[in-house]
PDB file of C-alpha atoms and ligand atoms in Angstrom:
ATOM      1  CA  MET U   1      80.334  83.710  83.428  1.00 67.00           C
ATOM      2  CA  GLY U   2      80.357  80.487  84.776  1.00 77.00           C
ATOM      3  CA  HIS U   3      82.777  79.397  82.295  1.00 85.00           C
ATOM      4  CA  GLU U   4      85.131  77.138  84.622  1.00 92.00           C
ATOM      5  CA  TYR U   5      84.767  73.555  85.606  1.00 95.00           C
ATOM      6  CA  VAL U   6      84.908  69.946  86.865  1.00 97.00           C
ATOM      7  CA  GLY U   7      82.885  67.221  87.847  1.00 96.00           C
ATOM      8  CA  VAL U   8      81.963  63.510  87.678  1.00 98.00           C
ATOM      9  CA  VAL U   9      80.113  62.516  84.414  1.00 98.00           C
ATOM     10  CA  GLU U  10      76.662  61.523  85.441  1.00 98.00           C
ATOM     11  CA  GLU U  11      75.079  59.992  81.906  1.00 98.00           C
ATOM     12  CA  VAL U  12      76.859  59.341  78.042  1.00 98.00           C
ATOM     13  CA  GLY U  13      75.092  60.390  75.056  1.00 97.00           C
ATOM     14  CA  ASP U  14      75.277  58.063  72.241  1.00 96.00           C
ATOM     15  CA  GLU U  15      78.516  59.700  69.959  1.00 96.00           C
ATOM     16  CA  VAL U  16      80.453  60.280  73.054  1.00 97.00           C
ATOM     17  CA  SER U  17      83.377  57.446  72.969  1.00 97.00           C
ATOM     18  CA  THR U  18      86.671  58.673  75.316  1.00 97.00           C
ATOM     19  CA  LEU U  19      84.208  59.069  78.604  1.00 98.00           C
ATOM     20  CA  GLU U  20      82.280  57.212  80.794  1.00 98.00           C
ATOM     21  CA  VAL U  21      80.110  56.840  83.492  1.00 98.00           C
ATOM     22  CA  GLY U  22      82.164  58.070  87.179  1.00 98.00           C
ATOM     23  CA  ASP U  23      85.024  59.708  85.114  1.00 98.00           C
ATOM     24  CA  PHE U  24      86.328  63.014  87.052  1.00 98.00           C
ATOM     25  CA  VAL U  25      86.212  65.326  84.136  1.00 98.00           C
ATOM     26  CA  VAL U  26      87.555  68.964  82.953  1.00 98.00           C
ATOM     27  CA  GLY U  27      85.904  71.151  80.634  1.00 96.00           C
ATOM     28  CA  SER U  28      87.397  73.894  78.307  1.00 95.00           C
ATOM     29  CA  PHE U  29      84.856  77.108  78.150  1.00 93.00           C
ATOM     30  CA  VAL U  30      84.730  76.865  74.955  1.00 95.00           C
ATOM     31  CA  ILE U  31      82.658  73.559  73.826  1.00 96.00           C
ATOM     32  CA  SER U  32      84.381  72.705  71.226  1.00 97.00           C
ATOM     33  CA  CYS U  33      83.469  69.853  67.786  1.00 98.00           C
ATOM     34  CA  GLY U  34      87.589  68.087  67.670  1.00 97.00           C
ATOM     35  CA  THR U  35      87.304  67.247  64.694  1.00 97.00           C
ATOM     36  CA  CYS U  36      86.798  70.228  62.537  1.00 98.00           C
ATOM     37  CA  GLU U  37      90.071  71.375  60.278  1.00 98.00           C
ATOM     38  CA  ILE U  38      90.760  74.516  63.489  1.00 98.00           C
ATOM     39  CA  CYS U  39      89.690  71.942  65.784  1.00 98.00           C
ATOM     40  CA  ARG U  40      92.518  69.906  64.406  1.00 97.00           C
ATOM     41  CA  GLU U  41      95.411  72.677  64.145  1.00 97.00           C
ATOM     42  CA  GLY U  42      95.484  73.757  67.459  1.00 97.00           C
ATOM     43  CA  HIS U  43      92.359  76.007  68.010  1.00 97.00           C
ATOM     44  CA  PRO U  44      89.569  74.462  69.423  1.00 97.00           C
ATOM     45  CA  SER U  45      88.377  78.059  71.184  1.00 97.00           C
ATOM     46  CA  ARG U  46      87.564  79.175  67.605  1.00 97.00           C
ATOM     47  CA  CYS U  47      86.092  75.547  66.478  1.00 98.00           C
ATOM     48  CA  VAL U  48      83.742  76.569  63.540  1.00 98.00           C
ATOM     49  CA  ARG U  49      80.948  74.407  65.936  1.00 97.00           C
ATOM     50  CA  ALA U  50      82.421  76.668  68.985  1.00 95.00           C
ATOM     51  CA  ILE U  51      79.971  77.484  71.635  1.00 94.00           C
ATOM     52  CA  PHE U  52      80.771  79.341  74.604  1.00 92.00           C
ATOM     53  CA  VAL U  53      80.441  78.092  78.296  1.00 92.00           C
ATOM     54  CA  ASP U  54      78.337  81.213  79.653  1.00 81.00           C
ATOM     55  CA  GLY U  55      75.273  81.834  80.112  1.00 69.00           C
ATOM     56  CA  GLN U  56      73.580  79.423  77.535  1.00 74.00           C
ATOM     57  CA  ILE U  57      75.452  76.392  79.358  1.00 84.00           C
ATOM     58  CA  GLY U  58      76.712  77.540  82.605  1.00 85.00           C
ATOM     59  CA  THR U  59      78.471  75.517  84.878  1.00 92.00           C
ATOM     60  CA  GLN U  60      77.277  77.523  88.297  1.00 91.00           C
ATOM     61  CA  ALA U  61      75.291  74.795  88.519  1.00 90.00           C
ATOM     62  CA  GLU U  62      74.414  71.228  89.956  1.00 92.00           C
ATOM     63  CA  LYS U  63      74.557  69.877  86.546  1.00 93.00           C
ATOM     64  CA  ALA U  64      75.191  70.894  83.275  1.00 93.00           C
ATOM     65  CA  ARG U  65      75.142  69.080  80.029  1.00 94.00           C
ATOM     66  CA  ILE U  66      78.330  68.996  77.636  1.00 95.00           C
ATOM     67  CA  PRO U  67      77.648  69.465  74.147  1.00 95.00           C
ATOM     68  CA  PHE U  68      80.510  68.006  71.845  1.00 97.00           C
ATOM     69  CA  ALA U  69      82.370  65.889  74.906  1.00 97.00           C
ATOM     70  CA  ASP U  70      84.868  63.959  73.319  1.00 97.00           C
ATOM     71  CA  GLY U  71      86.086  67.552  71.180  1.00 97.00           C
ATOM     72  CA  THR U  72      85.459  69.724  74.906  1.00 97.00           C
ATOM     73  CA  LEU U  73      86.240  67.260  78.159  1.00 98.00           C
ATOM     74  CA  VAL U  74      89.400  65.695  79.589  1.00 98.00           C
ATOM     75  CA  LYS U  75      89.116  63.264  82.170  1.00 98.00           C
ATOM     76  CA  THR U  76      91.878  62.324  84.936  1.00 98.00           C
ATOM     77  CA  PRO U  77      93.532  59.617  85.577  1.00 98.00           C
ATOM     78  CA  GLY U  78      90.994  58.687  88.437  1.00 97.00           C
ATOM     79  CA  MET U  79      88.788  60.534  90.816  1.00 98.00           C
ATOM     80  CA  PRO U  80      91.508  63.117  92.363  1.00 98.00           C
ATOM     81  CA  ASP U  81      92.862  63.638  95.862  1.00 97.00           C
ATOM     82  CA  PRO U  82      90.577  66.395  96.872  1.00 96.00           C
ATOM     83  CA  ASP U  83      93.400  69.049  97.664  1.00 97.00           C
ATOM     84  CA  LEU U  84      94.175  68.292  93.543  1.00 98.00           C
ATOM     85  CA  ILE U  85      90.750  69.732  92.698  1.00 97.00           C
ATOM     86  CA  PRO U  86      91.417  73.084  93.053  1.00 97.00           C
ATOM     87  CA  SER U  87      93.954  73.454  90.657  1.00 98.00           C
ATOM     88  CA  LEU U  88      92.324  70.538  88.237  1.00 98.00           C
ATOM     89  CA  LEU U  89      89.382  73.437  88.284  1.00 97.00           C
ATOM     90  CA  ALA U  90      92.274  76.338  87.688  1.00 97.00           C
ATOM     91  CA  ALA U  91      93.075  74.319  84.166  1.00 98.00           C
ATOM     92  CA  SER U  92      89.293  74.617  82.620  1.00 96.00           C
ATOM     93  CA  ASP U  93      90.720  78.574  82.302  1.00 94.00           C
ATOM     94  CA  VAL U  94      92.676  80.339  83.902  1.00 96.00           C
ATOM     95  CA  LEU U  95      95.526  78.257  83.994  1.00 98.00           C
ATOM     96  CA  GLY U  96      94.942  77.416  80.045  1.00 98.00           C
ATOM     97  CA  THR U  97      94.563  81.233  79.339  1.00 98.00           C
ATOM     98  CA  GLY U  98      98.091  82.163  80.978  1.00 98.00           C
ATOM     99  CA  TRP U  99      99.550  78.771  79.999  1.00 98.00           C
ATOM    100  CA  PHE U 100      98.721  79.807  76.044  1.00 98.00           C
ATOM    101  CA  ALA U 101      99.600  83.319  76.725  1.00 98.00           C
ATOM    102  CA  ALA U 102     103.297  82.052  77.706  1.00 98.00           C
ATOM    103  CA  ASP U 103     102.601  79.995  74.709  1.00 98.00           C
ATOM    104  CA  ALA U 104     102.114  82.635  72.176  1.00 98.00           C
ATOM    105  CA  ALA U 105     104.451  85.065  73.416  1.00 98.00           C
ATOM    106  CA  GLY U 106     107.118  82.404  72.319  1.00 98.00           C
ATOM    107  CA  ALA U 107     108.649  82.156  76.493  1.00 98.00           C
ATOM    108  CA  GLY U 108     110.994  79.769  76.281  1.00 98.00           C
ATOM    109  CA  PRO U 109     114.277  78.817  77.515  1.00 98.00           C
ATOM    110  CA  GLY U 110     116.347  81.415  78.525  1.00 95.00           C
ATOM    111  CA  GLN U 111     114.155  84.465  78.146  1.00 97.00           C
ATOM    112  CA  THR U 112     113.091  87.476  79.725  1.00 98.00           C
ATOM    113  CA  VAL U 113     109.195  87.643  79.714  1.00 98.00           C
ATOM    114  CA  ALA U 114     107.197  90.328  80.861  1.00 98.00           C
ATOM    115  CA  VAL U 115     103.513  89.767  82.485  1.00 98.00           C
ATOM    116  CA  VAL U 116     101.269  92.400  82.574  1.00 98.00           C
ATOM    117  CA  GLY U 117      98.399  91.965  84.843  1.00 97.00           C
ATOM    118  CA  ASP U 118      98.916  90.473  88.057  1.00 96.00           C
ATOM    119  CA  GLY U 119      95.436  88.557  88.286  1.00 94.00           C
ATOM    120  CA  ALA U 120      94.935  85.021  88.134  1.00 95.00           C
ATOM    121  CA  VAL U 121      95.686  84.548  84.103  1.00 97.00           C
ATOM    122  CA  GLY U 122      98.426  87.098  84.357  1.00 98.00           C
ATOM    123  CA  LEU U 123      99.947  84.609  87.981  1.00 98.00           C
ATOM    124  CA  MET U 124      99.062  81.727  85.834  1.00 98.00           C
ATOM    125  CA  GLY U 125     101.293  83.123  83.149  1.00 98.00           C
ATOM    126  CA  VAL U 126     103.929  83.648  85.724  1.00 98.00           C
ATOM    127  CA  LEU U 127     103.801  79.721  86.271  1.00 98.00           C
ATOM    128  CA  ALA U 128     103.727  78.890  82.472  1.00 98.00           C
ATOM    129  CA  ALA U 129     106.598  80.724  82.045  1.00 98.00           C
ATOM    130  CA  ARG U 130     108.477  79.325  84.681  1.00 98.00           C
ATOM    131  CA  GLN U 131     107.499  75.973  83.568  1.00 98.00           C
ATOM    132  CA  MET U 132     108.979  76.873  79.876  1.00 98.00           C
ATOM    133  CA  GLY U 133     112.280  77.625  81.546  1.00 98.00           C
ATOM    134  CA  ALA U 134     111.803  81.922  81.009  1.00 98.00           C
ATOM    135  CA  GLU U 135     115.127  82.780  82.721  1.00 98.00           C
ATOM    136  CA  ARG U 136     113.797  86.169  83.800  1.00 98.00           C
ATOM    137  CA  ILE U 137     109.894  87.154  84.594  1.00 98.00           C
ATOM    138  CA  ILE U 138     108.865  90.737  85.150  1.00 98.00           C
ATOM    139  CA  VAL U 139     105.497  91.203  86.735  1.00 98.00           C
ATOM    140  CA  PHE U 140     103.695  94.410  86.540  1.00 98.00           C
ATOM    141  CA  SER U 141     102.170  94.546  89.513  1.00 97.00           C
ATOM    142  CA  ARG U 142     101.325  97.157  92.882  1.00 95.00           C
ATOM    143  CA  HIS U 143      99.560  93.970  95.008  1.00 94.00           C
ATOM    144  CA  PRO U 144     101.584  92.454  98.006  1.00 95.00           C
ATOM    145  CA  GLU U 145      99.494  89.188  98.051  1.00 93.00           C
ATOM    146  CA  ARG U 146     100.090  89.399  94.314  1.00 95.00           C
ATOM    147  CA  GLN U 147     103.421  90.315  94.320  1.00 97.00           C
ATOM    148  CA  ALA U 148     104.253  87.282  96.997  1.00 97.00           C
ATOM    149  CA  LEU U 149     102.246  84.805  94.912  1.00 96.00           C
ATOM    150  CA  ALA U 150     103.793  85.970  91.508  1.00 98.00           C
ATOM    151  CA  ARG U 151     107.361  85.511  92.859  1.00 98.00           C
ATOM    152  CA  GLU U 152     105.944  81.705  94.336  1.00 98.00           C
ATOM    153  CA  TYR U 153     105.680  80.757  90.992  1.00 98.00           C
ATOM    154  CA  GLY U 154     108.488  82.480  89.823  1.00 98.00           C
ATOM    155  CA  ALA U 155     108.657  86.034  89.448  1.00 98.00           C
ATOM    156  CA  THR U 156     111.979  86.765  89.178  1.00 98.00           C
ATOM    157  CA  ASP U 157     111.098  91.109  89.530  1.00 98.00           C
ATOM    158  CA  ILE U 158     108.332  93.197  90.479  1.00 98.00           C
ATOM    159  CA  ILE U 159     107.675  96.644  89.013  1.00 98.00           C
ATOM    160  CA  GLU U 160     104.740  98.506  90.411  1.00 98.00           C
ATOM    161  CA  ALA U 161     105.018 101.723  87.703  1.00 96.00           C
ATOM    162  CA  ARG U 162     101.948 101.401  84.926  1.00 93.00           C
ATOM    163  CA  GLY U 163     102.288 102.650  81.371  1.00 93.00           C
ATOM    164  CA  ASP U 164     105.231 104.412  79.934  1.00 94.00           C
ATOM    165  CA  GLU U 165     106.518 104.791  83.449  1.00 97.00           C
ATOM    166  CA  GLY U 166     106.399 100.970  83.632  1.00 97.00           C
ATOM    167  CA  VAL U 167     108.176 100.831  80.549  1.00 98.00           C
ATOM    168  CA  ALA U 168     110.701 102.844  81.176  1.00 98.00           C
ATOM    169  CA  ALA U 169     111.354 100.653  84.346  1.00 98.00           C
ATOM    170  CA  LEU U 170     111.096  97.253  82.136  1.00 98.00           C
ATOM    171  CA  LYS U 171     113.662  98.884  80.061  1.00 98.00           C
ATOM    172  CA  GLU U 172     116.128 100.070  82.210  1.00 98.00           C
ATOM    173  CA  LEU U 173     116.156  96.164  83.786  1.00 97.00           C
ATOM    174  CA  THR U 174     117.042  94.893  79.871  1.00 98.00           C
ATOM    175  CA  GLY U 175     119.630  96.683  79.109  1.00 97.00           C
ATOM    176  CA  GLY U 176     117.374  99.541  77.325  1.00 98.00           C
ATOM    177  CA  LEU U 177     116.032  95.929  74.633  1.00 98.00           C
ATOM    178  CA  GLY U 178     112.491  94.856  76.189  1.00 98.00           C
ATOM    179  CA  THR U 179     111.935  91.771  76.691  1.00 98.00           C
ATOM    180  CA  HIS U 180     111.651  88.467  74.388  1.00 98.00           C
ATOM    181  CA  SER U 181     108.277  87.322  75.178  1.00 98.00           C
ATOM    182  CA  THR U 182     105.398  89.513  76.851  1.00 98.00           C
ATOM    183  CA  ILE U 183     101.611  88.674  78.485  1.00 98.00           C
ATOM    184  CA  GLU U 184      98.777  90.861  77.784  1.00 98.00           C
ATOM    185  CA  ALA U 185      96.577  89.479  80.737  1.00 98.00           C
ATOM    186  CA  VAL U 186      94.475  92.757  81.041  1.00 97.00           C
ATOM    187  CA  GLY U 187      92.744  93.617  78.108  1.00 97.00           C
ATOM    188  CA  THR U 188      92.698  97.641  78.257  1.00 97.00           C
ATOM    189  CA  GLN U 189      94.414 100.378  76.200  1.00 97.00           C
ATOM    190  CA  GLU U 190      96.835 100.819  77.783  1.00 96.00           C
ATOM    191  CA  SER U 191      97.762  97.287  79.212  1.00 97.00           C
ATOM    192  CA  MET U 192      98.251  96.285  75.283  1.00 97.00           C
ATOM    193  CA  MET U 193     100.496  99.258  74.493  1.00 98.00           C
ATOM    194  CA  GLN U 194     102.349  98.881  77.631  1.00 98.00           C
ATOM    195  CA  ALA U 195     102.614  95.390  76.332  1.00 98.00           C
ATOM    196  CA  ILE U 196     104.290  96.229  72.990  1.00 98.00           C
ATOM    197  CA  ARG U 197     106.578  98.752  74.032  1.00 98.00           C
ATOM    198  CA  ALA U 198     107.801  96.407  76.466  1.00 98.00           C
ATOM    199  CA  THR U 199     108.868  93.923  73.681  1.00 98.00           C
ATOM    200  CA  ARG U 200     111.904  93.900  72.130  1.00 98.00           C
ATOM    201  CA  PRO U 201     111.993  94.228  68.371  1.00 98.00           C
ATOM    202  CA  GLY U 202     111.198  90.595  67.045  1.00 98.00           C
ATOM    203  CA  GLY U 203     109.633  89.320  70.324  1.00 98.00           C
ATOM    204  CA  ALA U 204     106.184  88.488  70.786  1.00 98.00           C
ATOM    205  CA  VAL U 205     103.428  89.372  72.955  1.00 98.00           C
ATOM    206  CA  GLY U 206     100.655  86.815  73.799  1.00 98.00           C
ATOM    207  CA  PHE U 207      97.221  89.169  74.479  1.00 98.00           C
ATOM    208  CA  VAL U 208      94.662  86.527  76.857  1.00 98.00           C
ATOM    209  CA  GLY U 209      92.951  89.890  78.179  1.00 93.00           C
ATOM    210  CA  VAL U 210      89.363  89.969  76.456  1.00 93.00           C
ATOM    211  CA  SER U 211      90.307  93.606  74.621  1.00 93.00           C
ATOM    212  CA  HIS U 212      87.814  96.623  75.874  1.00 94.00           C
ATOM    213  CA  ASP U 213      88.221  99.109  72.905  1.00 94.00           C
ATOM    214  CA  VAL U 214      91.572  98.354  72.251  1.00 97.00           C
ATOM    215  CA  GLN U 215      92.915 100.869  69.021  1.00 97.00           C
ATOM    216  CA  ILE U 216      96.693  99.608  68.615  1.00 97.00           C
ATOM    217  CA  PRO U 217      97.835 102.777  65.909  1.00 97.00           C
ATOM    218  CA  GLY U 218      98.988 100.941  62.823  1.00 97.00           C
ATOM    219  CA  ASP U 219     102.292 103.221  62.315  1.00 97.00           C
ATOM    220  CA  GLU U 220     103.334 102.139  65.845  1.00 97.00           C
ATOM    221  CA  LEU U 221     103.046  98.610  65.114  1.00 97.00           C
ATOM    222  CA  PHE U 222     104.608  98.620  62.154  1.00 98.00           C
ATOM    223  CA  PHE U 223     107.771  99.894  63.877  1.00 97.00           C
ATOM    224  CA  SER U 224     107.896  97.560  66.796  1.00 98.00           C
ATOM    225  CA  ALA U 225     108.137  94.880  64.356  1.00 98.00           C
ATOM    226  CA  VAL U 226     106.773  92.817  67.144  1.00 98.00           C
ATOM    227  CA  HIS U 227     104.839  89.316  66.351  1.00 98.00           C
ATOM    228  CA  LEU U 228     101.387  89.596  68.311  1.00 98.00           C
ATOM    229  CA  HIS U 229      99.139  86.158  68.618  1.00 98.00           C
ATOM    230  CA  GLY U 230      96.584  85.586  71.204  1.00 97.00           C
ATOM    231  CA  GLY U 231      92.398  85.847  71.860  1.00 97.00           C
ATOM    232  CA  PRO U 232      90.274  83.260  73.268  1.00 96.00           C
ATOM    233  CA  ALA U 233      93.162  80.347  74.755  1.00 97.00           C
ATOM    234  CA  PRO U 234      92.564  77.177  73.128  1.00 98.00           C
ATOM    235  CA  VAL U 235      92.619  75.171  76.246  1.00 97.00           C
ATOM    236  CA  ARG U 236      91.693  72.148  75.168  1.00 97.00           C
ATOM    237  CA  ARG U 237      94.303  71.565  73.461  1.00 97.00           C
ATOM    238  CA  TYR U 238      97.007  72.217  76.404  1.00 98.00           C
ATOM    239  CA  LEU U 239      94.602  70.080  78.970  1.00 98.00           C
ATOM    240  CA  PRO U 240      96.099  66.782  78.690  1.00 98.00           C
ATOM    241  CA  GLU U 241      99.557  68.384  78.880  1.00 98.00           C
ATOM    242  CA  LEU U 242      98.571  70.623  82.477  1.00 98.00           C
ATOM    243  CA  ILE U 243      96.459  67.436  83.831  1.00 98.00           C
ATOM    244  CA  ASP U 244      99.578  65.282  83.954  1.00 98.00           C
ATOM    245  CA  LEU U 245     101.559  67.843  85.430  1.00 98.00           C
ATOM    246  CA  ILE U 246      99.050  68.705  88.331  1.00 98.00           C
ATOM    247  CA  TRP U 247      98.393  64.975  88.599  1.00 98.00           C
ATOM    248  CA  ARG U 248     101.968  64.355  89.131  1.00 98.00           C
ATOM    249  CA  ARG U 249     102.135  67.566  91.637  1.00 98.00           C
ATOM    250  CA  GLU U 250     105.174  69.681  89.577  1.00 98.00           C
ATOM    251  CA  ILE U 251     102.789  72.419  89.846  1.00 98.00           C
ATOM    252  CA  ASP U 252      99.959  74.173  92.242  1.00 97.00           C
ATOM    253  CA  PRO U 253      97.421  76.537  90.325  1.00 98.00           C
ATOM    254  CA  GLY U 254      95.291  76.399  92.846  1.00 97.00           C
ATOM    255  CA  LYS U 255      96.559  78.801  94.886  1.00 95.00           C
ATOM    256  CA  VAL U 256      95.651  81.064  92.757  1.00 94.00           C
ATOM    257  CA  PHE U 257      92.076  80.067  94.411  1.00 95.00           C
ATOM    258  CA  ASP U 258      91.890  82.777  98.002  1.00 93.00           C
ATOM    259  CA  LEU U 259      88.665  81.998  98.577  1.00 95.00           C
ATOM    260  CA  THR U 260      85.546  79.117  98.576  1.00 96.00           C
ATOM    261  CA  LEU U 261      82.355  79.400  99.082  1.00 97.00           C
ATOM    262  CA  PRO U 262      78.783  77.278  98.640  1.00 97.00           C
ATOM    263  CA  LEU U 263      77.353  77.938  94.738  1.00 94.00           C
ATOM    264  CA  GLU U 264      74.362  79.782  96.309  1.00 95.00           C
ATOM    265  CA  ASP U 265      76.777  82.504  98.121  1.00 96.00           C
ATOM    266  CA  ALA U 266      77.851  82.993  93.965  1.00 93.00           C
ATOM    267  CA  ALA U 267      77.228  86.594  93.955  1.00 94.00           C
ATOM    268  CA  GLU U 268      79.564  87.295  97.105  1.00 96.00           C
ATOM    269  CA  GLY U 269      82.305  85.903  95.367  1.00 95.00           C
ATOM    270  CA  TYR U 270      81.539  88.281  92.194  1.00 94.00           C
ATOM    271  CA  ALA U 271      81.338  91.156  95.234  1.00 96.00           C
ATOM    272  CA  ALA U 272      84.954  89.497  96.386  1.00 95.00           C
ATOM    273  CA  MET U 273      86.395  89.973  93.488  1.00 91.00           C
ATOM    274  CA  ASP U 274      85.487  93.174  92.338  1.00 92.00           C
ATOM    275  CA  GLU U 275      86.410  94.787  95.587  1.00 93.00           C
ATOM    276  CA  ARG U 276      89.854  93.086  95.341  1.00 88.00           C
ATOM    277  CA  ARG U 277      88.797  91.341  98.313  1.00 91.00           C
ATOM    278  CA  ALA U 278      89.886  87.920  96.557  1.00 91.00           C
ATOM    279  CA  THR U 279      91.947  87.434  93.480  1.00 88.00           C
ATOM    280  CA  LYS U 280      89.984  84.333  92.535  1.00 92.00           C
ATOM    281  CA  VAL U 281      86.819  82.632  93.734  1.00 94.00           C
ATOM    282  CA  LEU U 282      85.790  78.760  94.127  1.00 95.00           C
ATOM    283  CA  LEU U 283      82.458  77.347  93.721  1.00 95.00           C
ATOM    284  CA  THR U 284      81.779  74.311  95.818  1.00 94.00           C
ATOM    285  CA  LEU U 285      78.275  72.282  95.775  1.00 89.00           C
TER     286      LEU U 285
HETATM  287 ZN1   ZN L   1      85.729  72.022  65.777  1.00 58.73          ZN
END
């Protein structure tokens, strides 16, 4: 889709006040005005003027025009060292989305957090939960490389089983109660129900996997007594904090990119992700 991007400002419009030519910027995958009530209340991805950065404003390109630049882009403190650029790019979506999922799930000190989904967003959710102080982080994963990166980012337990079998394994690890917080980063019927069933009464599910025909039975939701919050992540809300953490080298989300290709080989990048030869691909000019 091409909605994750970083770059250097080449021109600014008349009404842009926070950016100058030459700034290095990180953008959100949703264009947001920054001034409407929804933006000011912290939900810029659902801005009343929102435009998704995908086909219409694609950023798998040499240049892109970003409307509402003040409300969408955040500049870094200076020109980043090249090794920081992958992490800054991660902040543009997968990190910001994983961060939102952990936040929406109420991840915090002393808590047990589960992560359903071991793709880039799920792995970033692990990193975020660790940063937020979670004590125990249980990741559902069947891929050895992703399990290793999950552990590096702070996972304490890995469960290979899925669905109800996975939930049973998780319940065993949590004294039969389930988690305080669960991150859902897949978007299928199975993953959503797995997330709800893994969460203890009073706990919360942060769901960021784009829903593919998910239907939640009302009676099961009622008796689960869990909080649900999710949707397209308000990445712009978190960007200043995430850029700061990356700039101070406190987090290294860029490791999620395991394949780098030139822009003209973008199609090969999609094929590699589709065939699970890569978790996440970085395209360069
Ligand atoms: Zn707005």
